[in-house]
PDB file of C-alpha atoms in Angstrom:
ATOM      1  CA  UNK A   1       2.331 -10.041  -3.357  1.00 81.00           C
ATOM      2  CA  UNK A   2       4.397  -8.828  -0.427  1.00 87.00           C
ATOM      3  CA  UNK A   3       6.821  -6.825  -2.555  1.00 89.00           C
ATOM      4  CA  UNK A   4       4.055  -5.220  -4.654  1.00 86.00           C
ATOM      5  CA  UNK A   5       2.191  -4.122  -1.520  1.00 86.00           C
ATOM      6  CA  UNK A   6       5.366  -2.662  -0.021  1.00 90.00           C
ATOM      7  CA  UNK A   7       6.285  -0.950  -3.276  1.00 88.00           C
ATOM      8  CA  UNK A   8       2.906   0.752  -3.601  1.00 86.00           C
ATOM      9  CA  UNK A   9       3.226   2.112  -0.062  1.00 89.00           C
ATOM     10  CA  UNK A  10       6.941   3.005  -0.024  1.00 88.00           C
ATOM     11  CA  UNK A  11       7.316   3.952  -3.676  1.00 82.00           C
ATOM     12  CA  UNK A  12      10.876   2.795  -4.244  1.00 84.00           C
ATOM     13  CA  UNK A  13      12.522  -0.501  -5.106  1.00 86.00           C
ATOM     14  CA  UNK A  14      15.042  -0.239  -2.291  1.00 90.00           C
ATOM     15  CA  UNK A  15      12.394   0.716   0.252  1.00 89.00           C
ATOM     16  CA  UNK A  16      10.150  -2.156  -0.837  1.00 91.00           C
ATOM     17  CA  UNK A  17      13.088  -4.582  -0.623  1.00 94.00           C
ATOM     18  CA  UNK A  18      13.939  -3.383   2.883  1.00 94.00           C
ATOM     19  CA  UNK A  19      10.314  -3.410   4.049  1.00 94.00           C
ATOM     20  CA  UNK A  20       9.724  -6.944   2.781  1.00 95.00           C
ATOM     21  CA  UNK A  21      12.958  -8.185   4.328  1.00 96.00           C
ATOM     22  CA  UNK A  22      11.964  -6.638   7.659  1.00 96.00           C
ATOM     23  CA  UNK A  23       8.478  -8.127   7.321  1.00 96.00           C
ATOM     24  CA  UNK A  24       9.753 -11.642   6.712  1.00 96.00           C
ATOM     25  CA  UNK A  25      12.125 -11.324   9.655  1.00 96.00           C
ATOM     26  CA  UNK A  26       9.177 -10.206  11.783  1.00 95.00           C
ATOM     27  CA  UNK A  27       7.050 -13.106  10.488  1.00 95.00           C
ATOM     28  CA  UNK A  28       9.787 -15.587  11.335  1.00 95.00           C
ATOM     29  CA  UNK A  29      10.246 -14.148  14.840  1.00 95.00           C
ATOM     30  CA  UNK A  30       6.482 -14.207  15.497  1.00 93.00           C
ATOM     31  CA  UNK A  31       5.530 -17.446  13.760  1.00 93.00           C
ATOM     32  CA  UNK A  32       4.701 -19.067  17.082  1.00 93.00           C
ATOM     33  CA  UNK A  33       2.037 -16.354  17.629  1.00 92.00           C
ATOM     34  CA  UNK A  34       0.291 -17.082  14.318  1.00 93.00           C
ATOM     35  CA  UNK A  35      -3.176 -18.596  14.718  1.00 92.00           C
ATOM     36  CA  UNK A  36      -3.110 -21.680  12.462  1.00 93.00           C
ATOM     37  CA  UNK A  37      -6.911 -21.661  12.281  1.00 94.00           C
ATOM     38  CA  UNK A  38      -6.785 -18.407  10.316  1.00 91.00           C
ATOM     39  CA  UNK A  39      -5.496 -17.774   6.782  1.00 89.00           C
ATOM     40  CA  UNK A  40      -1.806 -16.938   6.495  1.00 91.00           C
ATOM     41  CA  UNK A  41      -1.929 -14.405   3.612  1.00 86.00           C
ATOM     42  CA  UNK A  42      -3.873 -11.651   5.443  1.00 83.00           C
ATOM     43  CA  UNK A  43      -1.546 -11.952   8.429  1.00 87.00           C
ATOM     44  CA  UNK A  44       1.485 -11.659   6.151  1.00 90.00           C
ATOM     45  CA  UNK A  45      -0.033  -8.685   4.254  1.00 86.00           C
ATOM     46  CA  UNK A  46      -0.708  -6.906   7.522  1.00 87.00           C
ATOM     47  CA  UNK A  47       2.905  -7.270   8.614  1.00 93.00           C
ATOM     48  CA  UNK A  48       4.218  -6.228   5.189  1.00 93.00           C
ATOM     49  CA  UNK A  49       1.981  -3.140   5.075  1.00 92.00           C
ATOM     50  CA  UNK A  50       3.027  -2.111   8.585  1.00 91.00           C
ATOM     51  CA  UNK A  51       6.725  -2.530   7.751  1.00 94.00           C
ATOM     52  CA  UNK A  52       6.221  -0.576   4.531  1.00 94.00           C
ATOM     53  CA  UNK A  53       4.517   2.231   6.464  1.00 92.00           C
ATOM     54  CA  UNK A  54       7.466   2.331   8.862  1.00 92.00           C
ATOM     55  CA  UNK A  55       9.889   2.603   5.926  1.00 90.00           C
ATOM     56  CA  UNK A  56       7.777   5.230   4.146  1.00 89.00           C
ATOM     57  CA  UNK A  57       7.618   7.369   7.273  1.00 86.00           C
ATOM     58  CA  UNK A  58      11.372   7.186   7.570  1.00 78.00           C
ATOM     59  CA  UNK A  59      12.085   8.217   4.002  1.00 66.00           C
ATOM     60  CA  UNK A  60       9.824  10.611   2.120  1.00 56.00           C
ATOM     61  CA  UNK A  61       6.343  12.081   2.137  1.00 47.00           C
ATOM     62  CA  UNK A  62       5.430  11.112  -1.442  1.00 51.00           C
ATOM     63  CA  UNK A  63       6.387   8.003  -3.363  1.00 55.00           C
ATOM     64  CA  UNK A  64       8.165   8.275  -6.688  1.00 58.00           C
ATOM     65  CA  UNK A  65       7.140   5.150  -8.542  1.00 57.00           C
ATOM     66  CA  UNK A  66       9.529   3.852 -11.181  1.00 57.00           C
ATOM     67  CA  UNK A  67       7.904   3.654 -14.632  1.00 54.00           C
ATOM     68  CA  UNK A  68       9.651   0.310 -15.290  1.00 54.00           C
ATOM     69  CA  UNK A  69       8.148  -1.247 -12.173  1.00 56.00           C
ATOM     70  CA  UNK A  70       4.602  -0.035 -12.791  1.00 52.00           C
ATOM     71  CA  UNK A  71       4.198  -2.523 -15.656  1.00 53.00           C
ATOM     72  CA  UNK A  72       5.219  -5.395 -13.391  1.00 52.00           C
ATOM     73  CA  UNK A  73       2.556  -4.553 -10.822  1.00 51.00           C
ATOM     74  CA  UNK A  74      -0.191  -6.095 -12.956  1.00 51.00           C
ATOM     75  CA  UNK A  75       1.748  -9.236 -13.808  1.00 50.00           C
ATOM     76  CA  UNK A  76       3.773  -7.775 -16.661  1.00 47.00           C
ATOM     77  CA  UNK A  77       0.885  -6.835 -18.932  1.00 44.00           C
ATOM     78  CA  UNK A  78       1.054  -3.604 -20.906  1.00 50.00           C
ATOM     79  CA  UNK A  79      -0.139  -0.765 -18.697  1.00 50.00           C
ATOM     80  CA  UNK A  80      -2.636   1.628 -20.250  1.00 58.00           C
ATOM     81  CA  UNK A  81      -2.007   5.350 -19.960  1.00 66.00           C
ATOM     82  CA  UNK A  82      -5.064   5.716 -17.700  1.00 68.00           C
ATOM     83  CA  UNK A  83      -3.705   3.134 -15.268  1.00 67.00           C
ATOM     84  CA  UNK A  84      -0.259   4.737 -15.362  1.00 71.00           C
ATOM     85  CA  UNK A  85      -1.866   8.106 -14.560  1.00 74.00           C
ATOM     86  CA  UNK A  86      -3.870   6.575 -11.695  1.00 75.00           C
ATOM     87  CA  UNK A  87      -0.793   4.877 -10.199  1.00 76.00           C
ATOM     88  CA  UNK A  88       1.195   8.089 -10.502  1.00 78.00           C
ATOM     89  CA  UNK A  89      -1.623   9.998  -8.781  1.00 82.00           C
ATOM     90  CA  UNK A  90      -1.746   7.421  -5.965  1.00 84.00           C
ATOM     91  CA  UNK A  91       2.005   7.865  -5.461  1.00 82.00           C
ATOM     92  CA  UNK A  92       1.490  11.587  -4.830  1.00 85.00           C
ATOM     93  CA  UNK A  93      -1.036  11.078  -2.036  1.00 90.00           C
ATOM     94  CA  UNK A  94       0.011  11.648   1.567  1.00 91.00           C
ATOM     95  CA  UNK A  95       1.129   8.382   3.168  1.00 91.00           C
ATOM     96  CA  UNK A  96      -1.993   7.752   5.261  1.00 93.00           C
ATOM     97  CA  UNK A  97      -4.263   8.291   2.240  1.00 94.00           C
ATOM     98  CA  UNK A  98      -2.021   6.182  -0.030  1.00 91.00           C
ATOM     99  CA  UNK A  99      -2.135   3.307   2.469  1.00 93.00           C
ATOM    100  CA  UNK A 100      -5.946   3.511   2.692  1.00 94.00           C
ATOM    101  CA  UNK A 101      -6.183   3.278  -1.114  1.00 92.00           C
ATOM    102  CA  UNK A 102      -3.759   0.349  -1.275  1.00 89.00           C
ATOM    103  CA  UNK A 103      -5.551  -1.578   1.478  1.00 90.00           C
ATOM    104  CA  UNK A 104      -9.134  -0.926   0.334  1.00 91.00           C
ATOM    105  CA  UNK A 105      -8.989  -0.577  -3.440  1.00 87.00           C
ATOM    106  CA  UNK A 106      -5.953  -2.572  -4.493  1.00 83.00           C
ATOM    107  CA  UNK A 107      -5.975  -5.386  -1.923  1.00 84.00           C
ATOM    108  CA  UNK A 108      -9.708  -5.359  -1.203  1.00 87.00           C
ATOM    109  CA  UNK A 109      -9.605  -5.336   2.579  1.00 89.00           C
ATOM    110  CA  UNK A 110     -12.908  -4.418   4.218  1.00 93.00           C
ATOM    111  CA  UNK A 111     -13.013  -1.164   6.187  1.00 95.00           C
ATOM    112  CA  UNK A 112     -12.903  -3.211   9.410  1.00 94.00           C
ATOM    113  CA  UNK A 113      -9.860  -5.176   8.222  1.00 91.00           C
ATOM    114  CA  UNK A 114      -8.051  -2.038   7.045  1.00 92.00           C
ATOM    115  CA  UNK A 115      -8.790  -0.327  10.366  1.00 93.00           C
ATOM    116  CA  UNK A 116      -7.476  -3.369  12.241  1.00 89.00           C
ATOM    117  CA  UNK A 117      -4.285  -3.455  10.163  1.00 87.00           C
ATOM    118  CA  UNK A 118      -3.594   0.225  10.811  1.00 88.00           C
ATOM    119  CA  UNK A 119      -4.848   0.277  14.392  1.00 88.00           C
ATOM    120  CA  UNK A 120      -7.339   3.073  13.706  1.00 93.00           C
ATOM    121  CA  UNK A 121     -11.116   3.438  13.834  1.00 96.00           C
ATOM    122  CA  UNK A 122     -13.236   2.359  10.873  1.00 96.00           C
ATOM    123  CA  UNK A 123     -14.405   5.957  10.492  1.00 97.00           C
ATOM    124  CA  UNK A 124     -10.793   7.004  10.027  1.00 96.00           C
ATOM    125  CA  UNK A 125     -10.462   4.577   7.117  1.00 96.00           C
ATOM    126  CA  UNK A 126     -13.630   5.943   5.531  1.00 96.00           C
ATOM    127  CA  UNK A 127     -12.412   9.514   5.993  1.00 97.00           C
ATOM    128  CA  UNK A 128      -8.932   8.836   4.590  1.00 96.00           C
ATOM    129  CA  UNK A 129     -10.334   6.955   1.628  1.00 95.00           C
ATOM    130  CA  UNK A 130     -12.888   9.676   0.912  1.00 96.00           C
ATOM    131  CA  UNK A 131     -10.223  12.383   0.978  1.00 96.00           C
ATOM    132  CA  UNK A 132      -7.869  10.250  -1.098  1.00 95.00           C
ATOM    133  CA  UNK A 133     -10.509   9.622  -3.760  1.00 93.00           C
ATOM    134  CA  UNK A 134     -11.353  13.330  -3.911  1.00 94.00           C
ATOM    135  CA  UNK A 135      -7.669  14.154  -4.316  1.00 92.00           C
ATOM    136  CA  UNK A 136      -7.221  11.415  -6.928  1.00 89.00           C
ATOM    137  CA  UNK A 137     -10.182  12.703  -8.957  1.00 88.00           C
ATOM    138  CA  UNK A 138      -8.677  16.185  -8.964  1.00 87.00           C
ATOM    139  CA  UNK A 139      -5.200  14.954  -9.899  1.00 82.00           C
ATOM    140  CA  UNK A 140      -6.498  12.712 -12.671  1.00 79.00           C
ATOM    141  CA  UNK A 141      -8.736  15.451 -14.087  1.00 79.00           C
ATOM    142  CA  UNK A 142      -5.734  17.813 -14.190  1.00 71.00           C
ATOM    143  CA  UNK A 143      -3.662  15.023 -15.772  1.00 60.00           C
ATOM    144  CA  UNK A 144      -6.315  14.501 -18.466  1.00 56.00           C
ATOM    145  CA  UNK A 145      -6.079  18.170 -19.430  1.00 54.00           C
ATOM    146  CA  UNK A 146      -2.421  17.874 -20.387  1.00 49.00           C
TER     147      UNK A 146
END
């Protein structure tokens, strides 16, 4: 889960590896601050996503997802052309829009949770997601015309 989230944000194997390693180091350093009355997975995902964002900002504007890895993102099942096109389109989104899509549509965080993870207002999440979906529709429609 952690590596897939990082990979979708960073867009490279090496970047995902580095982001996850940094995230687990951060988790270990901050384990005493974890609230044991809350679920662990959302806390871990938040740290992973934030580390992945840091790595993505330091590397490139757009992700370049590896075709061999895309199939592993859904548990190794054969990936349909439509899904491959959608994942490729997501990779071309600006980082802030890509992260909004990953948090809301792939990992199912609520707008409030996504806003909390990113440290932005809920309206910002709605705006980024709206713009991302508009951009994705346009990219996918162009891709269908190939």
